[in-house]
Amino acid sequence: MELSGTILAGEEYEPVEGRVVVEEGEITAIEEAETASSDIVCPAFVNAHTHIGDSIAKEAGRGLSLEELVAPPDGLKHRLLREASREEKVEAMRRSLEFMTQSGTTAFLEFREGGVDGVHALLDAAAHIDIDPVVFGREEIDVLDIADGYGASGADDADFTSERNEARRREKPFAIHAGEVDEHDINPALDLDPDFVVHMVHAQQLHLERVEDDDIPVAVCPRSNLVTDVGLPPVEALLERTTVALGTDNVFLNSPSMFREMEFAAKLFDVSAPEVLRMATKAGADIAGLNCGVVEPGREARLLVLDGDSDNLTGARDPVRAVVRRAGVDDVKRVIQP
């Protein structure tokens, strides 16, 4: 397979006119050459934090606080999840996953409620869709029998030492929400030596230093944080210290569109377009242990082809800024999944 056009190549996403050569699902070469194609070829997205189960209640909960929306066990999302049938939840998740693939996402890191049954339901929803779930189960230690890792709600909710130890014993990753509402649960979360943390909205200097010293990646979800009125993560400060990846968080609050998340981050924070694209691709891939997120030889060919001659993108002088700040699902021409 050969894909021609403007290639956003390497870890700096440098625009290169030419071709990407793919063999057996792997990028084998990038060849500079003149081409008549106006396509833009870039890495497909890796969504670093989702709650896809919330697809049953899109736009529910107007006016509620974060605790009223999502706090276990009686937050709105948990009540709605309990009330919905398994079939309803699986179908709702399937529809969200279909949209994610259409909008260029080929892998996602899911914090999945419902224990073992919840993980099975998500896997059923994704079974016939060209997308790879990296599932962090919750609520039961036994969820590690089937999940890729354990995703804890937060250090204020429970003592997750046993879950952390069991994940380590099984050589599976452990992740935890931290610093979403305030700073009080950040140190206890970091004490668990997580493989990554989510949110860090209220990170202070000490927390930033700990993240840097321990090389702990962070998944940030700025649109979700804005909707729930908890503040915004210190993205610039985090980027100076560790790997920072973008996630779209709860589906009932936000569309799981990485285009929207990138545009929001690029226009809100003092970060460059290549940095934001890296947050939406390579950073999430690195956290998930996937060999993608960069267009270079030796990487999996998880690629996104955009129509650079669409009404929205034609005339763009900077293709990286155009992908990050302007592009959308209507500009997607093809999604390549090995």
Short mmCIF file of N, CA, C and O in Angstrom, two decimals, residues 174-267:
data_model
loop_
_atom_site.label_atom_id
_atom_site.label_comp_id
_atom_site.label_asym_id
_atom_site.label_seq_id
_atom_site.Cartn_x
_atom_site.Cartn_y
_atom_site.Cartn_z
N PHE A 174 -1.46 0.10 36.26
CA PHE A 174 -2.40 0.65 37.22
C PHE A 174 -2.46 2.16 36.99
O PHE A 174 -1.44 2.82 36.94
N ALA A 175 -3.67 2.69 36.85
CA ALA A 175 -3.86 4.12 36.63
C ALA A 175 -4.92 4.64 37.58
O ALA A 175 -5.75 3.87 38.08
N ILE A 176 -4.90 5.95 37.82
CA ILE A 176 -5.83 6.51 38.80
C ILE A 176 -6.13 7.97 38.48
O ILE A 176 -5.28 8.70 37.99
N HIS A 177 -7.40 8.38 38.73
CA HIS A 177 -7.74 9.79 38.66
C HIS A 177 -7.05 10.52 39.82
O HIS A 177 -6.98 9.99 40.93
N ALA A 178 -6.61 11.75 39.58
CA ALA A 178 -5.97 12.51 40.64
C ALA A 178 -6.09 14.00 40.35
O ALA A 178 -5.92 14.44 39.21
N GLY A 179 -6.41 14.77 41.39
CA GLY A 179 -6.40 16.22 41.27
C GLY A 179 -7.47 16.80 40.37
O GLY A 179 -7.28 17.86 39.79
N GLU A 180 -8.61 16.11 40.28
CA GLU A 180 -9.67 16.64 39.42
C GLU A 180 -10.47 17.72 40.14
O GLU A 180 -10.73 18.79 39.58
N VAL A 181 -10.86 17.46 41.38
CA VAL A 181 -11.68 18.41 42.14
C VAL A 181 -10.82 19.35 42.98
O VAL A 181 -11.07 20.55 43.07
N ASP A 182 -9.78 18.80 43.61
CA ASP A 182 -8.85 19.60 44.40
C ASP A 182 -7.53 18.84 44.47
O ASP A 182 -7.37 17.78 43.85
N GLU A 183 -6.57 19.37 45.23
CA GLU A 183 -5.24 18.78 45.26
C GLU A 183 -5.07 17.68 46.30
O GLU A 183 -4.04 17.00 46.34
N HIS A 184 -6.09 17.43 47.12
CA HIS A 184 -5.89 16.58 48.29
C HIS A 184 -5.65 15.11 47.95
O HIS A 184 -5.05 14.38 48.75
N ASP A 185 -6.13 14.64 46.81
CA ASP A 185 -5.93 13.22 46.49
C ASP A 185 -4.72 12.97 45.60
O ASP A 185 -4.46 11.83 45.22
N ILE A 186 -3.93 14.01 45.31
CA ILE A 186 -2.82 13.82 44.37
C ILE A 186 -1.67 13.05 45.02
O ILE A 186 -1.19 12.05 44.47
N ASN A 187 -1.20 13.50 46.17
CA ASN A 187 -0.09 12.78 46.81
C ASN A 187 -0.45 11.33 47.13
O ASN A 187 0.36 10.43 46.86
N PRO A 188 -1.64 11.05 47.69
CA PRO A 188 -1.99 9.64 47.91
C PRO A 188 -2.02 8.83 46.61
O PRO A 188 -1.66 7.65 46.61
N ALA A 189 -2.46 9.46 45.53
CA ALA A 189 -2.46 8.75 44.24
C ALA A 189 -1.04 8.48 43.77
O ALA A 189 -0.72 7.37 43.32
N LEU A 190 -0.17 9.47 43.87
CA LEU A 190 1.22 9.29 43.43
C LEU A 190 1.96 8.30 44.33
O LEU A 190 2.89 7.63 43.87
N ASP A 191 1.55 8.21 45.61
CA ASP A 191 2.16 7.24 46.51
C ASP A 191 1.96 5.80 46.04
O ASP A 191 2.73 4.91 46.41
N LEU A 192 0.93 5.59 45.23
CA LEU A 192 0.65 4.25 44.71
C LEU A 192 1.55 3.88 43.53
O LEU A 192 1.45 2.77 42.99
N ASP A 193 2.41 4.82 43.12
CA ASP A 193 3.31 4.59 41.99
C ASP A 193 2.54 4.14 40.75
O ASP A 193 2.79 3.06 40.19
N PRO A 194 1.57 4.96 40.32
CA PRO A 194 0.75 4.56 39.16
C PRO A 194 1.55 4.61 37.86
O PRO A 194 2.55 5.33 37.75
N ASP A 195 1.08 3.87 36.88
CA ASP A 195 1.71 3.92 35.56
C ASP A 195 1.33 5.20 34.82
O ASP A 195 2.08 5.65 33.96
N PHE A 196 0.18 5.75 35.14
CA PHE A 196 -0.17 7.11 34.71
C PHE A 196 -1.33 7.60 35.55
O PHE A 196 -2.02 6.82 36.22
N VAL A 197 -1.52 8.92 35.57
CA VAL A 197 -2.63 9.53 36.28
C VAL A 197 -3.47 10.34 35.30
O VAL A 197 -3.00 10.72 34.22
N VAL A 198 -4.70 10.59 35.70
CA VAL A 198 -5.64 11.31 34.85
C VAL A 198 -6.07 12.60 35.53
O VAL A 198 -6.39 12.61 36.72
N HIS A 199 -6.08 13.68 34.75
CA HIS A 199 -6.58 15.01 35.11
C HIS A 199 -5.50 15.93 35.64
O HIS A 199 -5.05 16.82 34.94
N MET A 200 -5.13 15.86 36.91
CA MET A 200 -4.12 16.74 37.52
C MET A 200 -4.45 18.22 37.35
O MET A 200 -3.56 19.07 37.19
N VAL A 201 -5.73 18.55 37.41
CA VAL A 201 -6.16 19.94 37.27
C VAL A 201 -5.55 20.82 38.35
O VAL A 201 -5.13 21.95 38.09
N HIS A 202 -5.48 20.30 39.57
CA HIS A 202 -5.05 21.11 40.71
C HIS A 202 -3.63 20.77 41.17
O HIS A 202 -3.29 20.94 42.34
N ALA A 203 -2.81 20.34 40.23
CA ALA A 203 -1.42 20.01 40.56
C ALA A 203 -0.66 21.24 41.03
O ALA A 203 -0.69 22.29 40.38
N GLN A 204 0.03 21.12 42.16
CA GLN A 204 0.89 22.16 42.69
C GLN A 204 2.35 21.84 42.35
O GLN A 204 2.65 20.78 41.79
N GLN A 205 3.26 22.75 42.72
CA GLN A 205 4.66 22.57 42.36
C GLN A 205 5.21 21.24 42.86
O GLN A 205 5.93 20.54 42.14
N LEU A 206 4.87 20.87 44.10
CA LEU A 206 5.34 19.59 44.64
C LEU A 206 4.88 18.42 43.78
O LEU A 206 5.66 17.49 43.50
N HIS A 207 3.63 18.47 43.34
CA HIS A 207 3.09 17.37 42.53
C HIS A 207 3.78 17.32 41.16
O HIS A 207 4.07 16.23 40.65
N LEU A 208 4.04 18.49 40.60
CA LEU A 208 4.74 18.53 39.32
C LEU A 208 6.14 17.94 39.45
O LEU A 208 6.60 17.20 38.57
N GLU A 209 6.80 18.24 40.56
CA GLU A 209 8.14 17.69 40.78
C GLU A 209 8.09 16.18 40.96
O GLU A 209 8.95 15.45 40.45
N ARG A 210 7.08 15.69 41.65
CA ARG A 210 6.96 14.24 41.85
C ARG A 210 6.70 13.53 40.53
O ARG A 210 7.28 12.46 40.25
N VAL A 211 5.83 14.10 39.71
CA VAL A 211 5.54 13.51 38.40
C VAL A 211 6.80 13.45 37.56
O VAL A 211 7.08 12.44 36.88
N GLU A 212 7.58 14.52 37.60
CA GLU A 212 8.83 14.55 36.83
C GLU A 212 9.84 13.56 37.38
O GLU A 212 10.44 12.79 36.62
N ASP A 213 10.03 13.56 38.70
CA ASP A 213 11.03 12.69 39.30
C ASP A 213 10.72 11.21 39.07
O ASP A 213 11.63 10.40 38.87
N ASP A 214 9.43 10.86 39.12
CA ASP A 214 9.02 9.47 38.98
C ASP A 214 8.62 9.10 37.56
O ASP A 214 8.21 7.96 37.31
N ASP A 215 8.72 10.08 36.66
CA ASP A 215 8.41 9.85 35.24
C ASP A 215 7.02 9.25 35.07
O ASP A 215 6.84 8.21 34.43
N ILE A 216 6.02 9.92 35.66
CA ILE A 216 4.64 9.45 35.60
C ILE A 216 3.89 10.23 34.53
O ILE A 216 3.73 11.45 34.63
N PRO A 217 3.41 9.58 33.47
CA PRO A 217 2.64 10.27 32.43
C PRO A 217 1.30 10.75 32.97
O PRO A 217 0.78 10.23 33.97
N VAL A 218 0.74 11.74 32.27
CA VAL A 218 -0.55 12.32 32.67
C VAL A 218 -1.47 12.37 31.45
O VAL A 218 -1.06 12.83 30.37
N ALA A 219 -2.70 11.91 31.62
CA ALA A 219 -3.74 12.09 30.60
C ALA A 219 -4.61 13.26 31.03
O ALA A 219 -5.15 13.25 32.15
N VAL A 220 -4.72 14.26 30.18
CA VAL A 220 -5.53 15.44 30.50
C VAL A 220 -6.78 15.46 29.63
O VAL A 220 -6.78 14.98 28.50
N CYS A 221 -7.85 16.03 30.19
CA CYS A 221 -9.15 16.07 29.52
C CYS A 221 -9.74 17.48 29.68
O CYS A 221 -10.71 17.68 30.42
N PRO A 222 -9.17 18.47 29.03
CA PRO A 222 -9.56 19.86 29.31
C PRO A 222 -11.01 20.19 29.00
O PRO A 222 -11.63 20.97 29.74
N ARG A 223 -11.60 19.62 27.95
CA ARG A 223 -13.02 19.94 27.68
C ARG A 223 -13.90 19.45 28.81
O ARG A 223 -14.83 20.15 29.24
N SER A 224 -13.63 18.25 29.30
CA SER A 224 -14.41 17.71 30.40
C SER A 224 -14.25 18.56 31.65
O SER A 224 -15.23 18.85 32.36
N ASN A 225 -13.02 18.96 31.94
CA ASN A 225 -12.77 19.79 33.12
C ASN A 225 -13.51 21.11 33.04
O ASN A 225 -14.01 21.62 34.06
N LEU A 226 -13.61 21.67 31.85
CA LEU A 226 -14.34 22.92 31.68
C LEU A 226 -15.84 22.71 31.91
O LEU A 226 -16.50 23.50 32.61
N VAL A 227 -16.38 21.64 31.35
CA VAL A 227 -17.81 21.36 31.49
C VAL A 227 -18.20 21.15 32.95
O VAL A 227 -19.24 21.62 33.41
N THR A 228 -17.35 20.45 33.70
CA THR A 228 -17.66 20.16 35.10
C THR A 228 -17.21 21.28 36.04
O THR A 228 -17.40 21.18 37.25
N ASP A 229 -16.61 22.33 35.49
CA ASP A 229 -16.28 23.54 36.24
C ASP A 229 -15.30 23.27 37.39
O ASP A 229 -15.41 23.84 38.47
N VAL A 230 -14.32 22.39 37.13
CA VAL A 230 -13.32 22.11 38.16
C VAL A 230 -12.02 22.86 37.93
O VAL A 230 -11.11 22.84 38.76
N GLY A 231 -11.92 23.55 36.79
CA GLY A 231 -10.68 24.23 36.44
C GLY A 231 -10.06 23.60 35.21
O GLY A 231 -10.69 22.80 34.52
N LEU A 232 -8.81 23.95 34.95
CA LEU A 232 -8.11 23.43 33.79
C LEU A 232 -6.73 22.93 34.19
O LEU A 232 -6.09 23.52 35.08
N PRO A 233 -6.26 21.88 33.58
CA PRO A 233 -4.95 21.33 33.95
C PRO A 233 -3.82 22.27 33.52
O PRO A 233 -3.95 22.97 32.51
N PRO A 234 -2.70 22.28 34.25
CA PRO A 234 -1.55 23.11 33.87
C PRO A 234 -0.74 22.44 32.76
O PRO A 234 0.37 21.95 32.96
N VAL A 235 -1.31 22.43 31.58
CA VAL A 235 -0.75 21.65 30.48
C VAL A 235 0.69 22.06 30.17
O VAL A 235 1.57 21.20 29.98
N GLU A 236 0.94 23.35 30.10
CA GLU A 236 2.29 23.80 29.77
C GLU A 236 3.31 23.30 30.79
O GLU A 236 4.39 22.81 30.42
N ALA A 237 2.98 23.41 32.07
CA ALA A 237 3.91 22.96 33.11
C ALA A 237 4.09 21.45 33.08
O ALA A 237 5.20 20.93 33.32
N LEU A 238 3.02 20.72 32.81
CA LEU A 238 3.13 19.27 32.72
C LEU A 238 4.00 18.85 31.54
O LEU A 238 4.83 17.92 31.66
N LEU A 239 3.83 19.52 30.41
CA LEU A 239 4.60 19.16 29.22
C LEU A 239 6.10 19.37 29.43
O LEU A 239 6.92 18.70 28.80
N GLU A 240 6.46 20.29 30.29
CA GLU A 240 7.88 20.53 30.57
C GLU A 240 8.49 19.39 31.37
O GLU A 240 9.72 19.27 31.45
N ARG A 241 7.63 18.52 31.97
CA ARG A 241 8.12 17.56 32.93
C ARG A 241 7.86 16.10 32.58
O ARG A 241 8.57 15.21 33.07
N THR A 242 6.84 15.83 31.76
CA THR A 242 6.48 14.43 31.55
C THR A 242 5.69 14.27 30.26
O THR A 242 5.39 15.24 29.57
N THR A 243 5.34 13.04 29.96
CA THR A 243 4.47 12.74 28.83
C THR A 243 3.05 13.18 29.16
O THR A 243 2.52 12.83 30.22
N VAL A 244 2.43 13.92 28.25
CA VAL A 244 1.06 14.40 28.45
C VAL A 244 0.23 13.98 27.24
O VAL A 244 0.59 14.27 26.10
N ALA A 245 -0.86 13.27 27.51
CA ALA A 245 -1.73 12.77 26.45
C ALA A 245 -3.12 13.34 26.60
O ALA A 245 -3.54 13.71 27.69
N LEU A 246 -3.84 13.41 25.48
CA LEU A 246 -5.20 13.95 25.46
C LEU A 246 -6.24 12.84 25.53
O LEU A 246 -6.11 11.82 24.85
N GLY A 247 -7.28 13.08 26.33
CA GLY A 247 -8.42 12.18 26.37
C GLY A 247 -9.71 12.98 26.34
O GLY A 247 -9.72 14.17 26.68
N THR A 248 -10.79 12.33 25.96
CA THR A 248 -12.08 13.04 25.86
C THR A 248 -12.99 12.78 27.04
O THR A 248 -14.03 13.41 27.18
N ASP A 249 -12.64 11.80 27.92
CA ASP A 249 -13.34 11.56 29.18
C ASP A 249 -14.77 11.05 28.95
O ASP A 249 -15.03 10.28 28.03
N ASN A 250 -15.72 11.50 29.75
CA ASN A 250 -17.07 10.94 29.77
C ASN A 250 -17.85 11.27 28.50
O ASN A 250 -18.01 12.43 28.14
N VAL A 251 -18.39 10.24 27.86
CA VAL A 251 -19.14 10.45 26.63
C VAL A 251 -20.44 11.22 26.89
O VAL A 251 -20.93 11.92 26.02
N PHE A 252 -20.98 11.12 28.09
CA PHE A 252 -22.23 11.84 28.31
C PHE A 252 -22.00 13.34 28.49
O PHE A 252 -22.93 14.13 28.40
N LEU A 253 -20.73 13.75 28.63
CA LEU A 253 -20.41 15.17 28.72
C LEU A 253 -19.81 15.71 27.43
O LEU A 253 -19.99 16.89 27.11
N ASN A 254 -19.06 14.88 26.72
CA ASN A 254 -18.33 15.33 25.54
C ASN A 254 -18.38 14.29 24.42
O ASN A 254 -18.30 13.09 24.69
N SER A 255 -18.45 14.78 23.20
CA SER A 255 -18.25 13.90 22.06
C SER A 255 -16.84 13.32 22.12
O SER A 255 -15.89 14.04 22.42
N PRO A 256 -16.67 12.02 21.82
CA PRO A 256 -15.33 11.42 21.84
C PRO A 256 -14.54 11.74 20.58
O PRO A 256 -13.98 10.86 19.93
N SER A 257 -14.49 13.03 20.24
CA SER A 257 -13.79 13.49 19.04
C SER A 257 -12.44 14.07 19.41
O SER A 257 -12.36 15.08 20.12
N MET A 258 -11.38 13.47 18.93
CA MET A 258 -10.05 14.01 19.19
C MET A 258 -9.81 15.29 18.41
O MET A 258 -8.98 16.11 18.81
N PHE A 259 -10.52 15.49 17.31
CA PHE A 259 -10.42 16.77 16.61
C PHE A 259 -10.86 17.91 17.53
O PHE A 259 -10.19 18.94 17.63
N ARG A 260 -11.99 17.73 18.19
CA ARG A 260 -12.48 18.78 19.08
C ARG A 260 -11.55 18.98 20.26
O ARG A 260 -11.31 20.12 20.69
N GLU A 261 -11.01 17.88 20.79
CA GLU A 261 -10.11 18.00 21.94
C GLU A 261 -8.83 18.72 21.54
O GLU A 261 -8.32 19.56 22.31
N MET A 262 -8.29 18.41 20.38
CA MET A 262 -7.08 19.08 19.91
C MET A 262 -7.31 20.57 19.70
O MET A 262 -6.50 21.40 20.13
N GLU A 263 -8.40 20.92 19.01
CA GLU A 263 -8.66 22.33 18.75
C GLU A 263 -8.79 23.11 20.05
O GLU A 263 -8.25 24.20 20.20
N PHE A 264 -9.51 22.53 21.01
CA PHE A 264 -9.71 23.19 22.29
C PHE A 264 -8.37 23.41 22.98
O PHE A 264 -8.07 24.52 23.45
N ALA A 265 -7.55 22.37 23.04
CA ALA A 265 -6.26 22.48 23.71
C ALA A 265 -5.34 23.47 23.01
O ALA A 265 -4.65 24.27 23.66
N ALA A 266 -5.33 23.43 21.68
CA ALA A 266 -4.44 24.31 20.93
C ALA A 266 -4.79 25.78 21.09
O ALA A 266 -3.90 26.65 21.11
N LYS A 267 -6.07 26.08 21.22
CA LYS A 267 -6.50 27.47 21.31
C LYS A 267 -6.57 27.98 22.75
O LYS A 267 -6.62 29.20 22.97
#
